[in-house]
Coordinates of C-alpha atoms in Angstrom, one line a residue:
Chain A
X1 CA 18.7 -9.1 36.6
X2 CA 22.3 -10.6 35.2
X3 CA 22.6 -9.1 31.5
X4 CA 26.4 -11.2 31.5
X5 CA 26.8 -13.7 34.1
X6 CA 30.8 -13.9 33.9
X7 CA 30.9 -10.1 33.9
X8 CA 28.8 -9.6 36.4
X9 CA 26.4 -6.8 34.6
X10 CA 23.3 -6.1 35.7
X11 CA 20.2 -4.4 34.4
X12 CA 19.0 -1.6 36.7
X13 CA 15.0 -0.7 36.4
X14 CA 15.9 2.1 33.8
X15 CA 16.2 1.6 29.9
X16 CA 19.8 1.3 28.9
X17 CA 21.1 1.3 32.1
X18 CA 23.4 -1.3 33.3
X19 CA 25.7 -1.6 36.7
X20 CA 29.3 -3.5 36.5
X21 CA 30.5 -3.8 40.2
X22 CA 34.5 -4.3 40.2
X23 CA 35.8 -7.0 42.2
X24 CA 39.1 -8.8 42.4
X25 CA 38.0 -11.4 39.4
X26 CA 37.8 -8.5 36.6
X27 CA 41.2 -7.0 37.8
X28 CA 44.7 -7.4 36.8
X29 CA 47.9 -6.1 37.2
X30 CA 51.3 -6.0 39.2
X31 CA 51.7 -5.7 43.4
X32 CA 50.2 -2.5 44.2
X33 CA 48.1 -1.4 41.1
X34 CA 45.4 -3.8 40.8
X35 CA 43.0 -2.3 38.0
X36 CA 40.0 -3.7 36.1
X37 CA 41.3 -5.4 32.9
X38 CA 40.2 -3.0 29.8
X39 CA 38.5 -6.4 27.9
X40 CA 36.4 -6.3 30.7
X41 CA 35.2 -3.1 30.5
X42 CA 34.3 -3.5 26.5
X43 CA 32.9 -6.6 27.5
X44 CA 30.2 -5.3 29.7
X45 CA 29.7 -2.6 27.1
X46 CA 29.0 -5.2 24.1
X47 CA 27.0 -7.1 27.0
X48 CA 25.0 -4.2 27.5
X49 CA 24.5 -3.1 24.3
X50 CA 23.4 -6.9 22.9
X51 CA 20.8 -6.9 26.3
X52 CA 19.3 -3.2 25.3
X53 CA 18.6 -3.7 21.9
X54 CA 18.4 -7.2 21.5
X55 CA 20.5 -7.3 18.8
X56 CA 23.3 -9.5 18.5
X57 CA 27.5 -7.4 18.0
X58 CA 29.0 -6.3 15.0
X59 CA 31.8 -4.4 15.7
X60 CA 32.4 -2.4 18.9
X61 CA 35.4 0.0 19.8
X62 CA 36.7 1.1 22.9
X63 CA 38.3 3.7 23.9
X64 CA 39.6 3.8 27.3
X65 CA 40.2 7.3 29.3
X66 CA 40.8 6.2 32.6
X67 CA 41.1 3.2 35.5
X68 CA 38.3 1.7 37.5
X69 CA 39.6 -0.6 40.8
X70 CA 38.0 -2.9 42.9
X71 CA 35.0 -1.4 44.7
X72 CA 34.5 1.0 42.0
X73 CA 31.1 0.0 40.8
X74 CA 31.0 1.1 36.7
X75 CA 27.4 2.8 35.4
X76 CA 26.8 2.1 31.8
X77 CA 24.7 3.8 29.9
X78 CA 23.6 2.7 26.0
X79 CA 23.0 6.0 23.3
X80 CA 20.9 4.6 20.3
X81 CA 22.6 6.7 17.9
X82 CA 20.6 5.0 14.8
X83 CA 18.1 2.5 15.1
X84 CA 17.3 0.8 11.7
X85 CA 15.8 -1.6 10.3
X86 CA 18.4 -4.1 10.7
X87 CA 21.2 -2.2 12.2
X88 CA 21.6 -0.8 15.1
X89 CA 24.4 2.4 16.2
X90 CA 24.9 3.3 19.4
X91 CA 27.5 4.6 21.9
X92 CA 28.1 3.1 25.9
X93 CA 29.4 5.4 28.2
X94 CA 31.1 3.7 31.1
X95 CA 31.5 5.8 33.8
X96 CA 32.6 5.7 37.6
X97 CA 31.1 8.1 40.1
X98 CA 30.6 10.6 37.1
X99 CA 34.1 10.1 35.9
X100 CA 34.7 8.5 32.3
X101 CA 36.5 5.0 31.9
X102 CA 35.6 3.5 28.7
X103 CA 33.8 4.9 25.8
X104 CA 32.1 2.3 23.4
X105 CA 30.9 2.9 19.7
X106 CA 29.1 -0.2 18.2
X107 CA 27.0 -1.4 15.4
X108 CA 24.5 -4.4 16.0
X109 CA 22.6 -6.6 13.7
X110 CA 21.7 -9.5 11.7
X111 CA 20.9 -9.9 8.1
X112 CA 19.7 -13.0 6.2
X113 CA 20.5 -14.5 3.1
X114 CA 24.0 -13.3 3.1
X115 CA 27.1 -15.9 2.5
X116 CA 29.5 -16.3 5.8
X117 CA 33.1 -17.6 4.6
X118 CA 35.8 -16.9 6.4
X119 CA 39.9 -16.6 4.9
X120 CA 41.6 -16.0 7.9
X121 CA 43.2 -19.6 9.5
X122 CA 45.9 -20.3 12.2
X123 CA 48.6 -22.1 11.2
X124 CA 48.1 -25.8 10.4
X125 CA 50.6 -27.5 12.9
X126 CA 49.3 -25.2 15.8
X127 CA 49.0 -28.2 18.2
X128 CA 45.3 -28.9 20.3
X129 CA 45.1 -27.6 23.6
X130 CA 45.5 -30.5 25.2
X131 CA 48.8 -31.1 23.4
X132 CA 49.8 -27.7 24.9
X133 CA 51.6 -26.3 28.0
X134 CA 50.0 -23.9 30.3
X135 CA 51.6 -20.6 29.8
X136 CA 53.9 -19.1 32.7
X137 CA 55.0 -15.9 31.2
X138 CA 52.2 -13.8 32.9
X139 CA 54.1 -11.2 35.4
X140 CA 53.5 -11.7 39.3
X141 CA 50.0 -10.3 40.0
X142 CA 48.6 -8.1 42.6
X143 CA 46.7 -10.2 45.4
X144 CA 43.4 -8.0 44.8
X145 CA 43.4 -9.5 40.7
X146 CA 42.2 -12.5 40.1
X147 CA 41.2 -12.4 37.0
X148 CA 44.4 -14.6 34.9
X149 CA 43.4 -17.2 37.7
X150 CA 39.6 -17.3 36.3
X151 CA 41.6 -18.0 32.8
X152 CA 43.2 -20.8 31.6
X153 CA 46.0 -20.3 28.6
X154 CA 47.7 -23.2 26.6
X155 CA 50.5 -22.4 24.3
X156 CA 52.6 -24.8 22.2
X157 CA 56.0 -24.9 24.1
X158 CA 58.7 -23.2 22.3
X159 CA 56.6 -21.8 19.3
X160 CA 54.3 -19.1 18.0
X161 CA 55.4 -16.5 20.9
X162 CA 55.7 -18.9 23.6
X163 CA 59.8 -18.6 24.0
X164 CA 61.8 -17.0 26.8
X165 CA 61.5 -13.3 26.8
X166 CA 65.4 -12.5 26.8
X167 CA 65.3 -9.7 24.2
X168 CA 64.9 -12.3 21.1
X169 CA 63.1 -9.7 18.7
X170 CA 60.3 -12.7 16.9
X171 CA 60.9 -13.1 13.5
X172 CA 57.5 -13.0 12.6
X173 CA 55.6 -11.1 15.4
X174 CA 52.4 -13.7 16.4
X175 CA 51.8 -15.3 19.4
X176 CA 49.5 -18.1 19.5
X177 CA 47.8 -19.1 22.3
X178 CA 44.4 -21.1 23.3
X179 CA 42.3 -19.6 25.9
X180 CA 39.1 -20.7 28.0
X181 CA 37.6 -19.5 31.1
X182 CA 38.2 -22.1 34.2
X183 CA 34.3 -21.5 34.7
X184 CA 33.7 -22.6 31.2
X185 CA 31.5 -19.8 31.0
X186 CA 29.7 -19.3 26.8
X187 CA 32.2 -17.5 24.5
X188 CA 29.7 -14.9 23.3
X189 CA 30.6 -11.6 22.1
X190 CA 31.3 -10.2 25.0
X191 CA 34.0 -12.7 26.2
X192 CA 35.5 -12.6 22.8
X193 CA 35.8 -8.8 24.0
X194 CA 37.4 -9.7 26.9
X195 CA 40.0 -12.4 25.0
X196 CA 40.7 -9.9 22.4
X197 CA 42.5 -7.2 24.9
X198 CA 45.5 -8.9 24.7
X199 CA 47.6 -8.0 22.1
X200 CA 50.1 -5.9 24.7
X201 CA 51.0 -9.5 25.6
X202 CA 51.8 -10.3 21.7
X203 CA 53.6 -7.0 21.7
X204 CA 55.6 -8.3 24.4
X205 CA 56.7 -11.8 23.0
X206 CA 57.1 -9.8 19.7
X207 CA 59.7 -7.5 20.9
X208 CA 61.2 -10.6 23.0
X209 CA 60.5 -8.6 26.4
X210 CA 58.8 -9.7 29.8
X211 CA 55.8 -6.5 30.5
X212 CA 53.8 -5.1 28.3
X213 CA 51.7 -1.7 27.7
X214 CA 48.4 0.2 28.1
X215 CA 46.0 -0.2 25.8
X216 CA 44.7 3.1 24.2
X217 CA 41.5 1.4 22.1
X218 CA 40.2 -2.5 21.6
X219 CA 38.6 -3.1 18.4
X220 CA 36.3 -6.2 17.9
X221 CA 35.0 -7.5 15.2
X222 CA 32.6 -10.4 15.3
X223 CA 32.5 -12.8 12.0
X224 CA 30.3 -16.1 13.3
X225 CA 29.9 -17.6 16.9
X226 CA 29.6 -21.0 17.2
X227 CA 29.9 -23.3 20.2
X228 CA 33.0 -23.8 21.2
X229 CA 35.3 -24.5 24.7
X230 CA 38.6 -23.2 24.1
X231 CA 39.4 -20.7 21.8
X232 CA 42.8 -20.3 19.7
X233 CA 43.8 -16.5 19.9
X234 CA 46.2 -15.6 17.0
X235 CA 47.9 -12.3 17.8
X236 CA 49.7 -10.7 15.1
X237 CA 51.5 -7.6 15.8
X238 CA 51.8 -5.4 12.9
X239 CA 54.6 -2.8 13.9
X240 CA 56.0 -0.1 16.5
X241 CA 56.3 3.5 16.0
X242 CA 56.2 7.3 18.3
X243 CA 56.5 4.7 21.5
X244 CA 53.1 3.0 20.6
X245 CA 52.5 -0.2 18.9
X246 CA 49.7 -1.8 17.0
X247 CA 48.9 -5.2 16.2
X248 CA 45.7 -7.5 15.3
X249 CA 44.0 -10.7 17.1
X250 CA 41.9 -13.6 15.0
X251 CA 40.3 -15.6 17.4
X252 CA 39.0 -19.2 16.4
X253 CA 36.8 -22.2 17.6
X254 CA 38.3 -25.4 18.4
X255 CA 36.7 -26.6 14.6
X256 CA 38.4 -23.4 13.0
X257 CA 35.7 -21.3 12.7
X258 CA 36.8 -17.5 12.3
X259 CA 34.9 -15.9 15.5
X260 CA 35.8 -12.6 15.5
X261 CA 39.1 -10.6 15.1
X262 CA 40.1 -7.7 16.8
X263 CA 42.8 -5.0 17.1
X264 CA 44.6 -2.3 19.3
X265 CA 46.8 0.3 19.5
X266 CA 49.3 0.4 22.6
X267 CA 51.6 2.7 24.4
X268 CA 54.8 1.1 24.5
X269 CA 56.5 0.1 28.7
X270 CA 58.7 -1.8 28.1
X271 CA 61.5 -0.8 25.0
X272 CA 64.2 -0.2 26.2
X273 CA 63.0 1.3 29.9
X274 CA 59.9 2.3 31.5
X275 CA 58.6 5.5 30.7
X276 CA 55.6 7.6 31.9
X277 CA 52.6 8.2 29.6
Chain B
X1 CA 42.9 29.7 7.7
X2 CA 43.6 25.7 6.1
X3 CA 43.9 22.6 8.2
X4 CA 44.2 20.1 5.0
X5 CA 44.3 21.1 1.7
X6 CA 43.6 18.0 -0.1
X7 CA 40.7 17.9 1.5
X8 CA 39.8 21.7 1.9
X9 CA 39.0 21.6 5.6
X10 CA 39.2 25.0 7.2
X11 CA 39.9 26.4 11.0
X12 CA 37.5 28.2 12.4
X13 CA 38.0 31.3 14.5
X14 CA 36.7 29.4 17.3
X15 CA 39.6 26.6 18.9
X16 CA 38.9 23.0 18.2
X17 CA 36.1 24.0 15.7
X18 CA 36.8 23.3 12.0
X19 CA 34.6 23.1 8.6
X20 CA 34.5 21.2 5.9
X21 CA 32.6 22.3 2.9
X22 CA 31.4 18.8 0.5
X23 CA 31.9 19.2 -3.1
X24 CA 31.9 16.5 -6.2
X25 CA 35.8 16.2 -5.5
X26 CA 35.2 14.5 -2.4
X27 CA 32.0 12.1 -3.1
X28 CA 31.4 8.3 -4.4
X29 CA 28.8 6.7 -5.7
X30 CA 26.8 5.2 -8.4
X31 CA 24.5 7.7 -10.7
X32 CA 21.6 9.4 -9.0
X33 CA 23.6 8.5 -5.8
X34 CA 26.6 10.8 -5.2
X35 CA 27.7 11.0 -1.3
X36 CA 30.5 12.0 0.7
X37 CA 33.3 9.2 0.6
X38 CA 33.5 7.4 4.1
X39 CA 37.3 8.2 4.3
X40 CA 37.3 11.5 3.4
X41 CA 35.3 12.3 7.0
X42 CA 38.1 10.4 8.9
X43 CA 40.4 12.4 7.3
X44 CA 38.9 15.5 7.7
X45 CA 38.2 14.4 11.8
X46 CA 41.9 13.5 12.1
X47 CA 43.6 16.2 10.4
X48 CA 41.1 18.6 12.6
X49 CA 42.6 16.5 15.8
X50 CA 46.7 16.9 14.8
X51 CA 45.7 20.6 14.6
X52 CA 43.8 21.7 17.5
X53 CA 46.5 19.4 19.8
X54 CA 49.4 20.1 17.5
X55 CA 50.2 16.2 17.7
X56 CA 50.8 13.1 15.7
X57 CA 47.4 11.2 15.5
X58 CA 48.3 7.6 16.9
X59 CA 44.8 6.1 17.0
X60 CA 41.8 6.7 15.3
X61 CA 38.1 5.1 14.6
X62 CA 35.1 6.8 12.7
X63 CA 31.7 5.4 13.2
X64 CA 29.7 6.4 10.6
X65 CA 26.0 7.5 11.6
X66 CA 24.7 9.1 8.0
X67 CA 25.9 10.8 4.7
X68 CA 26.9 13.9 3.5
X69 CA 26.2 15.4 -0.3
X70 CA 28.2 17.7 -2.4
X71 CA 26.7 21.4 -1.0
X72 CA 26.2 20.1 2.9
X73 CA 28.9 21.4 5.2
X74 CA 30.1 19.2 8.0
X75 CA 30.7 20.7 11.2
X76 CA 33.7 19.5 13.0
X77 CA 34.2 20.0 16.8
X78 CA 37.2 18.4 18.6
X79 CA 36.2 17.5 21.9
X80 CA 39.7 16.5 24.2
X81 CA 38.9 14.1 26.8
X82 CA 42.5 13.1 28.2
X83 CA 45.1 16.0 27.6
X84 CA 48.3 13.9 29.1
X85 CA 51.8 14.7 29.2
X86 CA 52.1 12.6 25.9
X87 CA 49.0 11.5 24.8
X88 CA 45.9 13.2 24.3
X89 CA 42.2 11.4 24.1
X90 CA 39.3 13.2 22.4
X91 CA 36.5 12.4 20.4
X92 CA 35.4 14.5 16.9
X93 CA 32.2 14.8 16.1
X94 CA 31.0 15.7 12.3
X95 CA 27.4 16.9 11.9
X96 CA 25.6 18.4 8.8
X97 CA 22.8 21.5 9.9
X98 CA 23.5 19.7 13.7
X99 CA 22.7 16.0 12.4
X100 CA 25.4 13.6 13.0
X101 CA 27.5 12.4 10.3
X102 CA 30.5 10.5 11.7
X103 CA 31.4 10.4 15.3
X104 CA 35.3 9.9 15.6
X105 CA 37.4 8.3 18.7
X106 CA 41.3 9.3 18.8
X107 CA 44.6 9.3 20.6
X108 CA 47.4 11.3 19.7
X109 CA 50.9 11.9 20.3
X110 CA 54.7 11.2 20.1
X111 CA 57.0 9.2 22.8
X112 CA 60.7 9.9 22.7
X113 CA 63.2 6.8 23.0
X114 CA 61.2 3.6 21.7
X115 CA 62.1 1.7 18.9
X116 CA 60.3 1.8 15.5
X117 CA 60.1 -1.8 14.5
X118 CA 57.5 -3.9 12.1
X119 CA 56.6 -7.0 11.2
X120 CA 53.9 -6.7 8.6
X121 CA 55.3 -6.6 4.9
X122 CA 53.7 -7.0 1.4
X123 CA 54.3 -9.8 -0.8
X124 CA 58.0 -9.8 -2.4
X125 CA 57.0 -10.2 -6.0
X126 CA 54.1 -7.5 -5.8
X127 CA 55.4 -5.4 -9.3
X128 CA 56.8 -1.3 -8.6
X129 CA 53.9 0.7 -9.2
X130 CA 55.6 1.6 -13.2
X131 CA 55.4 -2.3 -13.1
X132 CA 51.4 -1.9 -12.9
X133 CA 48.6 -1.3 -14.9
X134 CA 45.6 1.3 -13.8
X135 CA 42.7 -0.3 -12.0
X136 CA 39.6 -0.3 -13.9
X137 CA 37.3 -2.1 -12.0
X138 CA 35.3 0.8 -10.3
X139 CA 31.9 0.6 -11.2
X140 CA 30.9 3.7 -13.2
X141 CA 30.1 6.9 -10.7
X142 CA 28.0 9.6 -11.2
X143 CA 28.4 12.8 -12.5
X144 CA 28.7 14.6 -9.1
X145 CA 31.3 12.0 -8.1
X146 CA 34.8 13.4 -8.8
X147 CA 37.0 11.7 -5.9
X148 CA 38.1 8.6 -7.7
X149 CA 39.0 11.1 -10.2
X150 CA 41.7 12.4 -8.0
X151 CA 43.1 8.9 -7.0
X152 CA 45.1 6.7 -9.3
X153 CA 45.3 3.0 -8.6
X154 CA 47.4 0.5 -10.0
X155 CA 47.6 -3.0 -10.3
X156 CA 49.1 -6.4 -10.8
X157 CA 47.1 -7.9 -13.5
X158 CA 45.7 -11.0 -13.3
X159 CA 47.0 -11.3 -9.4
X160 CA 46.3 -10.0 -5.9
X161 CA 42.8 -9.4 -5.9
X162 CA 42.9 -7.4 -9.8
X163 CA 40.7 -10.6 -11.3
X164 CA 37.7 -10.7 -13.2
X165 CA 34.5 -10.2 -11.2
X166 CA 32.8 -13.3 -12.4
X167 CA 31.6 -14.6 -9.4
X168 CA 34.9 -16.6 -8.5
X169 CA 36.0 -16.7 -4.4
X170 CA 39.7 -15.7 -4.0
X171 CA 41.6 -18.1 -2.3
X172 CA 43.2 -15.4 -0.2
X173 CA 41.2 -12.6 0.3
X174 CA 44.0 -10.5 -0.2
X175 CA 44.1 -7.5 -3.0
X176 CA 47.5 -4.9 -3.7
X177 CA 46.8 -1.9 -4.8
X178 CA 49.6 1.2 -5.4
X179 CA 47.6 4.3 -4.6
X180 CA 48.7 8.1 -4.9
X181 CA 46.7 11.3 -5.4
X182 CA 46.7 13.0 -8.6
X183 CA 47.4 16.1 -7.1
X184 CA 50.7 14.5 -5.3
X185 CA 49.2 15.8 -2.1
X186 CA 51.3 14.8 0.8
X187 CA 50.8 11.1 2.3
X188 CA 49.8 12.3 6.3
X189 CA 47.5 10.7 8.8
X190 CA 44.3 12.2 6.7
X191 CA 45.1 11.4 3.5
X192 CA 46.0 7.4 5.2
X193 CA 42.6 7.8 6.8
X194 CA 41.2 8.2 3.3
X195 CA 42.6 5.1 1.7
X196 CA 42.1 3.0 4.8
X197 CA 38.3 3.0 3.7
X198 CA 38.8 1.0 0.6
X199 CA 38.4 -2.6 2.9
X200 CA 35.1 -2.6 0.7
X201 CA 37.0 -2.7 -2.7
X202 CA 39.0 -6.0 -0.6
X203 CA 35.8 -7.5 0.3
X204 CA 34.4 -7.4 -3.4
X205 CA 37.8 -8.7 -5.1
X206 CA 37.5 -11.9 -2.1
X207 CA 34.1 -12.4 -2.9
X208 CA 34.8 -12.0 -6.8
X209 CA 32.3 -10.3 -7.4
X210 CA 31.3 -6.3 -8.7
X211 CA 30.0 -4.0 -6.6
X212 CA 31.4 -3.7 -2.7
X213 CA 29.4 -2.5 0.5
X214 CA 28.5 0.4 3.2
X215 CA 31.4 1.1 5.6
X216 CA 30.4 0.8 9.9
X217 CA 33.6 1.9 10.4
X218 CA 36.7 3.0 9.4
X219 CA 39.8 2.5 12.1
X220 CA 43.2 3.7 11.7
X221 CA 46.9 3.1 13.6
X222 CA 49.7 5.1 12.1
X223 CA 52.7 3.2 12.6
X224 CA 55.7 5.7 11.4
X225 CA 55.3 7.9 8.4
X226 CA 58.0 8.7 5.9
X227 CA 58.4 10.6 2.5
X228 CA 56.5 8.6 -0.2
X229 CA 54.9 9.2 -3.2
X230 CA 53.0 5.7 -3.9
X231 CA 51.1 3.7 -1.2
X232 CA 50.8 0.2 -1.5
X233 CA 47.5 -0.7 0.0
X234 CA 47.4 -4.3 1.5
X235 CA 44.1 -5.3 1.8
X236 CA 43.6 -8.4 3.6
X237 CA 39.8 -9.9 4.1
X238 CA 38.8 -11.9 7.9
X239 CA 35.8 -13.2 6.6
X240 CA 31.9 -12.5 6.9
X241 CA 29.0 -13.3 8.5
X242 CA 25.1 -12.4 9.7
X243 CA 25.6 -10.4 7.0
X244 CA 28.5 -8.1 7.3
X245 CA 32.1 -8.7 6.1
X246 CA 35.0 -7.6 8.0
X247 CA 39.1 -6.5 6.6
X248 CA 42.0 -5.3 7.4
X249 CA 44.3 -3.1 5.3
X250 CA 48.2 -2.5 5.7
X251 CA 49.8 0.7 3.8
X252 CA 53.3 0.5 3.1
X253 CA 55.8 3.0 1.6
X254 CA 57.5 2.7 -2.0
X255 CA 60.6 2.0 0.4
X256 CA 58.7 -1.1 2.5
X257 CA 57.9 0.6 6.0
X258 CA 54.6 -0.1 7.3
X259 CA 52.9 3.7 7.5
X260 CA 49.6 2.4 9.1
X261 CA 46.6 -0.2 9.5
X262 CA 43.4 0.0 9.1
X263 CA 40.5 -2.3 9.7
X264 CA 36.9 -2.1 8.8
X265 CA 33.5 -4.0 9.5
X266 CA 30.9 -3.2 6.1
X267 CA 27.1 -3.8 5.5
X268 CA 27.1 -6.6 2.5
X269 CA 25.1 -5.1 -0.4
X270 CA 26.5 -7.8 -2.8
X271 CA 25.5 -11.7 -1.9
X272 CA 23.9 -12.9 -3.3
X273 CA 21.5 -9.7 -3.8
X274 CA 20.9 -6.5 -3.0
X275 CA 19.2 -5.8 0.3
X276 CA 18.3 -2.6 2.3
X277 CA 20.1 -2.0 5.7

């Protein structure tokens, strides 16, 4: 039974158990290290957690230990830490083969009778996405990921992060960019997952650099979904320090609704040379 | 043998085991309702981290699962799950008589030949902290509850977020605070990990209104620590929604530099009424 059709993720007979095969559409990366993008794996956690308990996201944090490729098959596993009466806590283990990929803790619920408001905005002049160019700053990938090509990304030329990487530090570290899936596929809390792992590319334009980093953590936060087609994804990269670097994503509907935001914490490839972890 | 004297957490004789005894210095809360402030088990999980792997915490989130009361003793094992060249992975779990208190996720360490850049920074005209005048908003804590005690907070009257709680919305979301220890205890990772759980405080101030709201969470990215005696605590609010309000919080320096974020997702307990979790 699908528990996230995009994903993937399946429900197995038992309780709390979930299966995430990796193919070439959940993977990215350069020519010869093709690995399942790390939004994908919180996805499928947040997916999983949302099917067990029935429940709809909070907040969720990854924490990502190591890489899964394609023909890896991931085994998740939901912990019901707490189980109130209108929260739930719980922890997904992601594993491969026995080995540890991603590590999830998450809170689920909803509450009536609360006020939902929102203070977070993107800039005003941020132009539509159909005013916008199709961003061609992605590096070269590997042919076994596929999974920018099940993506499209708009940018406004020129602006908010979309400028030539030639070692132009940004003046005010955010990169805006509008994202949907070419599948059109629901933007539900676990594809907001998904969208939110990209703050190494706001890092990036920040520093003015072409490559990016490894993600150590990705930290959503949902505020209110409603529909939507494209999403606007407002990276705003907070600072850089010890060779890691941290920054935050708000994520809005086409009306301005605040979705969700997000954040991560990065180790630094790119400034000024590539260095092991 | 002392792993954080602030906070009065103690090595064991057993590696990556620590203990932290809870005493009215370190609790919150109304009368009749004295618990363990949220921060103070962050702090007490990250300072246990820098000292088992003798590295600079980079990463860290705290989900927290129940309280703790002045007399419990919390239990801290460090469990590494990555031990890298440069970075090391682990998880910290807290428990009181074996029940779980806060589960912590964390990455540590310290890369050689980046640069140290930022681009979050406070408001120009937000007055020195000798500029300010002491925060007195606080709703009144019980007799058992000494930890605000040990904090002083100053404000800009009349601006950022230090308004009158009469039910007005901010039109930012966004409330400065200067915050140092009475005790002048150094500003590390733990004691940041303690004021990064004041995102509650934010979300009252946005709301206008008294009262504030139970943490999830409490995640923290250290950016670059320096010598400082004042923090200025930026606390800037997403929005809310189903019930739960979500905020970010950016701690600079008396000098400027960015020393961390911090973002939170918290149980409403404040609009428009009171409800149980």
């Amino acid at each position: 039974m699908s528990a996230h059709a995009f994903l993937g993720l399946a429900a197995t007979g038992e309780a709390g158990r979930y299966q995430l095969p990796i193919h070439p559409g959940l993977c990215v990366g350069p020519a010869g290290n093709a690995f399942m993008f790390g939004g994908v794996g919180l996805g499928a956690a947040v997916a999983a957690a949302e099917h067990a308990t029935g429940r709809p996201l909070v907040w969720a944090s990854a924490q990502f230990l190591s890489y899964a490729r394609a023909g890896d098959t991931l085994d998740l596993a939901v912990e019901v830490l707490n189980g109130g009466r209108n929260v739930s806590q719980l922890r997904v283990m992601a594993t491969d083969a026995g080995k540890p990929i991603v590590s999830v803790n998450a809170a689920l619920g909803a509450r009536e009778g609360f006020i939902d408001d929102q203070w977070a905005a993107p800039p005003a002049d941020m132009p539509r996405p159909e005013d916008c160019a199709d961003m061609a700053i992605w590096p070269p990938q590997d042919g076994g990921a596929a999974f920018m090509h099940r993506l499209e990304v708009r940018v406004a030329p020129g602006r908010y992060g979309a400028t030539p990487r030639d070692g132009r530090r940004s003046p005010d570290g955010r990169q805006l960019m509008w994202m949907r899936t070419v599948e059109d596929a629901p933007v539900d809390a676990a594809m907001l997952a998904v969208m939110a792992d990209f703050v190494p590319s706001g890092l990036a334009a920040a520093f003015g650099t072409p490559g990016g980093g490894n993600s150590l953590d990705n930290t959503l936060r949902i505020v209110r979904l409603v529909p939507t087609r494209w999403v606007l994804c407002d990276i705003r990269i907070a600072g850089s320090g010890q060779g890691f670097g941290h920054g935050a994503i708000y994520m809005f509907a086409e009306d301005g609704t605040l979705l969700a935001s997000g954040s991560q914490s990065v180790i630094l490839r790119f400034v000024p040379e590539r260095k092991g972890a």
